[in-house]
Amino acid sequence: MSQTVDRALRILSDLGGGPKTLDQLAGLLGVHKSTALRLLQTLESQGFARHDEQHRYRLGPRLFALAHQALDELDIRRLAAPHLAALNQKHGHTVHLAAYVAGTVVYIDKYEGRHPVRMHSRIGALAPAHCTAVGKVLLAGLSEPLRKGAVSRIGFERYTPNTITDLDAFEAELAQVAAQGYAQDRAEHEDYINCVAAPIRDAAGTVLAAVSVSVPEPVLTYSGVLALLPDLLSAAGAASAELGWSAPPPHHDQEN
């Protein structure tokens, strides 16, 4: 791979962790600002990057369009749909399906809740990986090298008083998610939303997506959201079974 292409892809991956300034991107690449600027101008001209009024760079609309095309070729939404719809129908709460695409957490499907308080999420929107339950599930499911690389690019922006902004604390959180098989978001992204998420796996056990249930605090307390875990895990397991995954048998220690 040419150095220019490699650097351009690294910029897109870095932007997947959140908006960055020119200085930040040049530092992450280890190049002079003029070099980073030339790459960004090329990416902007093709619609893969854009900059805002604060002179920060973000992922551009063409990247999202390509991501949509790639997602349309996946069977995961179709296979998971009946199980997610049933979960949504049973409890009436918002159900999301998210995937890790091009270094970013993307909502690839959504089932609206029946209560009047609506979430701002939408299909195709990005979710911050460090403070959403789906983001934690997806990062925890990556191989160690990919996970470390992804975590190193997170800006740890604080969205609420509960947002995890410490690297060590977040790595400990991911270890817990991997061990317990689900993730929690207790008003970490939006200060009135609680959420739980679980992985959807393929036949090899690879985490392909994450499914979540999100509920506004006025509708259901945090403990009430945790009570939805059995049904969430059941839906995620059923969707995983559609992809060929079967849960390993429980391990029982034998006494000598």
Short mmCIF file of C-alpha atoms in Angstrom, two decimals:
data_model
loop_
_atom_site.label_atom_id
_atom_site.label_comp_id
_atom_site.label_asym_id
_atom_site.label_seq_id
_atom_site.Cartn_x
_atom_site.Cartn_y
_atom_site.Cartn_z
CA MET A 1 0.00 0.00 0.00
CA SER A 2 1.38 3.41 -0.91
CA GLN A 3 2.26 5.80 1.89
CA THR A 4 -0.29 8.35 0.68
CA VAL A 5 -3.13 5.83 0.62
CA ASP A 6 -2.09 4.47 4.00
CA ARG A 7 -2.12 7.96 5.53
CA ALA A 8 -5.49 8.80 3.99
CA LEU A 9 -7.01 5.63 5.43
CA ARG A 10 -5.48 6.39 8.81
CA ILE A 11 -7.08 9.84 8.73
CA LEU A 12 -10.50 8.31 8.05
CA SER A 13 -9.96 5.82 10.86
CA ASP A 14 -8.90 8.60 13.24
CA LEU A 15 -11.93 10.70 12.28
CA GLY A 16 -14.07 7.69 13.09
CA GLY A 17 -13.17 8.30 16.74
CA GLY A 18 -14.60 11.82 16.61
CA PRO A 19 -13.83 15.23 15.08
CA LYS A 20 -10.18 16.28 15.02
CA THR A 21 -8.28 19.49 14.31
CA LEU A 22 -5.55 19.70 11.70
CA ASP A 23 -2.93 19.78 14.45
CA GLN A 24 -4.35 16.65 16.06
CA LEU A 25 -4.43 14.73 12.79
CA ALA A 26 -0.90 15.78 11.86
CA GLY A 27 0.27 14.63 15.28
CA LEU A 28 -1.50 11.27 14.99
CA LEU A 29 0.05 10.73 11.56
CA GLY A 30 3.46 12.01 12.62
CA VAL A 31 3.67 14.38 9.64
CA HIS A 32 3.90 18.13 9.05
CA LYS A 33 0.61 20.04 9.01
CA SER A 34 1.03 20.85 5.33
CA THR A 35 1.13 17.14 4.49
CA ALA A 36 -1.95 16.43 6.57
CA LEU A 37 -3.74 19.39 5.00
CA ARG A 38 -3.08 18.14 1.45
CA LEU A 39 -4.52 14.75 2.33
CA LEU A 40 -7.55 16.33 3.98
CA GLN A 41 -8.18 18.59 1.00
CA THR A 42 -8.18 15.56 -1.29
CA LEU A 43 -10.55 13.68 1.02
CA GLU A 44 -12.81 16.73 1.20
CA SER A 45 -12.90 17.13 -2.57
CA GLN A 46 -14.15 13.55 -2.87
CA GLY A 47 -16.67 13.90 -0.05
CA PHE A 48 -14.91 11.57 2.39
CA ALA A 49 -14.15 14.33 4.92
CA ARG A 50 -15.50 17.75 5.80
CA HIS A 51 -14.60 20.53 8.21
CA ASP A 52 -16.94 22.55 10.39
CA GLU A 53 -17.08 26.13 11.59
CA GLN A 54 -14.76 25.26 14.51
CA HIS A 55 -12.14 24.15 11.96
CA ARG A 56 -12.46 20.54 13.05
CA TYR A 57 -12.54 17.72 10.52
CA ARG A 58 -15.23 15.05 10.43
CA LEU A 59 -16.14 12.07 8.27
CA GLY A 60 -17.88 13.13 5.07
CA PRO A 61 -21.20 12.10 3.52
CA ARG A 62 -19.69 9.97 0.76
CA LEU A 63 -18.17 7.62 3.32
CA PHE A 64 -21.60 7.14 4.87
CA ALA A 65 -23.10 6.45 1.45
CA LEU A 66 -20.51 3.75 0.81
CA ALA A 67 -21.12 2.33 4.27
CA HIS A 68 -24.85 2.13 3.49
CA GLN A 69 -24.10 0.26 0.27
CA ALA A 70 -21.87 -2.17 2.12
CA LEU A 71 -24.48 -2.70 4.82
CA ASP A 72 -27.14 -3.38 2.21
CA GLU A 73 -25.07 -6.36 1.12
CA LEU A 74 -25.05 -7.83 4.62
CA ASP A 75 -27.67 -10.36 5.66
CA ILE A 76 -27.38 -9.48 9.34
CA ARG A 77 -30.19 -6.91 9.32
CA ARG A 78 -32.55 -9.25 7.50
CA LEU A 79 -31.71 -12.22 9.71
CA ALA A 80 -31.90 -10.25 12.95
CA ALA A 81 -35.05 -8.33 12.01
CA PRO A 82 -37.74 -10.71 13.31
CA HIS A 83 -36.00 -11.13 16.66
CA LEU A 84 -35.43 -7.40 17.13
CA ALA A 85 -38.98 -6.61 16.06
CA ALA A 86 -40.33 -9.16 18.56
CA LEU A 87 -38.24 -7.60 21.34
CA ASN A 88 -39.52 -4.16 20.42
CA GLN A 89 -43.11 -5.39 20.24
CA LYS A 90 -42.95 -7.17 23.60
CA HIS A 91 -41.67 -4.24 25.65
CA GLY A 92 -42.38 -1.18 23.49
CA HIS A 93 -38.89 0.27 23.94
CA THR A 94 -36.40 1.46 21.32
CA VAL A 95 -34.24 -1.32 19.87
CA HIS A 96 -31.05 -0.56 17.97
CA LEU A 97 -28.79 -2.69 15.80
CA ALA A 98 -25.26 -1.36 15.39
CA ALA A 99 -22.10 -2.50 13.61
CA TYR A 100 -18.45 -1.49 13.58
CA VAL A 101 -17.84 -0.13 10.09
CA ALA A 102 -14.62 1.50 8.87
CA GLY A 103 -13.49 2.18 12.43
CA THR A 104 -16.80 3.67 13.57
CA VAL A 105 -19.91 2.47 15.39
CA VAL A 106 -22.89 2.89 13.06
CA TYR A 107 -26.59 2.33 13.72
CA ILE A 108 -27.74 -0.01 10.96
CA ASP A 109 -31.32 -0.57 12.10
CA LYS A 110 -33.75 0.91 14.58
CA TYR A 111 -37.16 0.01 16.00
CA GLU A 112 -38.85 3.01 17.59
CA GLY A 113 -40.29 2.83 21.10
CA ARG A 114 -43.99 3.34 21.64
CA HIS A 115 -43.62 5.95 24.38
CA PRO A 116 -43.71 9.66 23.46
CA VAL A 117 -40.09 10.41 24.49
CA ARG A 118 -38.02 9.89 21.34
CA MET A 119 -34.30 9.27 20.93
CA HIS A 120 -32.26 11.32 18.48
CA SER A 121 -30.60 8.28 16.90
CA ARG A 122 -31.26 7.27 13.30
CA ILE A 123 -30.14 4.59 10.87
CA GLY A 124 -26.77 5.53 9.43
CA ALA A 125 -25.82 7.78 12.33
CA LEU A 126 -22.58 7.29 14.24
CA ALA A 127 -22.52 6.36 17.91
CA PRO A 128 -19.64 7.29 20.22
CA ALA A 129 -17.93 4.03 21.13
CA HIS A 130 -16.91 4.94 24.68
CA CYS A 131 -20.28 5.90 26.12
CA THR A 132 -22.87 3.74 24.36
CA ALA A 133 -23.70 0.16 25.23
CA VAL A 134 -23.51 -0.93 21.57
CA GLY A 135 -20.11 0.73 21.22
CA LYS A 136 -18.75 -1.09 24.24
CA VAL A 137 -20.04 -4.44 22.98
CA LEU A 138 -18.50 -3.93 19.55
CA LEU A 139 -15.12 -2.81 20.89
CA ALA A 140 -15.03 -5.61 23.47
CA GLY A 141 -15.63 -8.09 20.64
CA LEU A 142 -12.61 -6.99 18.59
CA SER A 143 -9.32 -8.88 18.63
CA GLU A 144 -6.81 -7.40 21.06
CA PRO A 145 -4.69 -5.58 18.43
CA LEU A 146 -7.77 -4.07 16.74
CA ARG A 147 -9.31 -3.15 20.07
CA LYS A 148 -6.18 -1.41 21.32
CA GLY A 149 -5.92 0.52 18.06
CA ALA A 150 -9.58 1.54 18.20
CA VAL A 151 -9.39 2.61 21.84
CA SER A 152 -6.23 4.64 21.20
CA ARG A 153 -8.17 6.79 18.71
CA ILE A 154 -11.03 7.62 21.07
CA GLY A 155 -11.16 11.24 22.16
CA PHE A 156 -13.16 10.38 25.32
CA GLU A 157 -15.45 13.36 24.93
CA ARG A 158 -17.60 13.92 28.01
CA TYR A 159 -21.32 13.91 27.17
CA THR A 160 -22.77 13.61 30.69
CA PRO A 161 -21.39 13.43 34.24
CA ASN A 162 -21.46 9.61 33.88
CA THR A 163 -19.34 9.42 30.71
CA ILE A 164 -16.16 7.39 31.11
CA THR A 165 -13.27 9.68 30.13
CA ASP A 166 -10.32 7.72 31.57
CA LEU A 167 -8.45 5.23 29.39
CA ASP A 168 -7.72 2.74 32.17
CA ALA A 169 -11.30 2.86 33.42
CA PHE A 170 -12.61 2.28 29.90
CA GLU A 171 -10.30 -0.67 29.28
CA ALA A 172 -11.50 -2.18 32.57
CA GLU A 173 -15.08 -1.61 31.41
CA LEU A 174 -14.42 -3.45 28.13
CA ALA A 175 -12.87 -6.36 30.00
CA GLN A 176 -16.00 -6.61 32.13
CA VAL A 177 -18.23 -6.44 29.03
CA ALA A 178 -16.28 -9.27 27.38
CA ALA A 179 -16.53 -11.38 30.53
CA GLN A 180 -20.24 -10.87 31.23
CA GLY A 181 -21.48 -10.86 27.63
CA TYR A 182 -23.36 -7.57 27.69
CA ALA A 183 -22.79 -3.84 28.21
CA GLN A 184 -24.55 -1.06 30.07
CA ASP A 185 -24.93 2.65 29.45
CA ARG A 186 -26.28 4.38 32.55
CA ALA A 187 -26.95 7.86 31.19
CA GLU A 188 -23.42 8.07 29.78
CA HIS A 189 -24.29 9.40 26.32
CA GLU A 190 -27.61 11.13 26.96
CA ASP A 191 -28.35 12.10 30.53
CA TYR A 192 -31.91 10.74 30.46
CA ILE A 193 -31.34 7.47 28.56
CA ASN A 194 -30.37 4.10 30.07
CA CYS A 195 -29.40 1.23 27.81
CA VAL A 196 -28.22 -2.38 27.73
CA ALA A 197 -26.67 -4.14 24.72
CA ALA A 198 -25.59 -7.64 23.75
CA PRO A 199 -23.49 -9.07 20.90
CA ILE A 200 -24.68 -10.86 17.77
CA ARG A 201 -22.11 -13.45 16.69
CA ASP A 202 -21.43 -15.54 13.60
CA ALA A 203 -20.62 -19.26 13.46
CA ALA A 204 -17.02 -18.60 14.52
CA GLY A 205 -18.12 -16.54 17.51
CA THR A 206 -17.01 -13.26 15.95
CA VAL A 207 -19.06 -10.27 17.09
CA LEU A 208 -20.69 -8.88 13.94
CA ALA A 209 -23.17 -6.48 15.51
CA ALA A 210 -24.69 -5.33 18.77
CA VAL A 211 -28.36 -5.10 19.68
CA SER A 212 -29.58 -2.79 22.42
CA VAL A 213 -32.67 -1.69 24.29
CA SER A 214 -32.72 2.02 25.20
CA VAL A 215 -35.26 3.61 27.52
CA PRO A 216 -35.70 7.17 28.82
CA GLU A 217 -35.39 7.44 32.62
CA PRO A 218 -38.92 8.91 32.99
CA VAL A 219 -40.32 5.79 31.33
CA LEU A 220 -38.29 3.11 33.12
CA THR A 221 -35.65 3.25 35.85
CA TYR A 222 -32.14 1.90 35.38
CA SER A 223 -32.95 -1.22 37.41
CA GLY A 224 -35.99 -1.72 35.21
CA VAL A 225 -33.80 -1.58 32.10
CA LEU A 226 -31.46 -4.18 33.60
CA ALA A 227 -34.50 -6.41 34.12
CA LEU A 228 -34.86 -6.52 30.31
CA LEU A 229 -31.50 -8.31 29.98
CA PRO A 230 -32.89 -11.88 29.75
CA ASP A 231 -35.11 -10.97 26.80
CA LEU A 232 -32.33 -8.94 25.17
CA LEU A 233 -29.85 -11.81 25.49
CA SER A 234 -32.46 -14.20 24.14
CA ALA A 235 -33.05 -11.99 21.08
CA ALA A 236 -29.31 -11.59 20.47
CA GLY A 237 -28.82 -15.33 20.84
CA ALA A 238 -31.63 -16.10 18.40
CA ALA A 239 -30.18 -13.66 15.85
CA SER A 240 -26.74 -15.22 16.35
CA ALA A 241 -28.21 -18.67 15.76
CA GLU A 242 -29.48 -17.42 12.40
CA LEU A 243 -25.82 -16.73 11.54
CA GLY A 244 -24.72 -20.21 12.60
CA TRP A 245 -23.55 -19.51 16.13
CA SER A 246 -24.28 -21.88 18.99
CA ALA A 247 -23.52 -21.04 22.59
CA PRO A 248 -20.81 -23.19 24.18
CA PRO A 249 -22.05 -25.52 26.91
CA PRO A 250 -21.67 -24.18 30.46
CA HIS A 251 -18.41 -25.08 32.16
CA HIS A 252 -18.69 -27.04 35.39
CA ASP A 253 -15.67 -27.51 37.59
CA GLN A 254 -15.23 -31.11 38.67
CA GLU A 255 -14.22 -31.92 42.19
CA ASN A 256 -11.23 -34.17 42.64
#
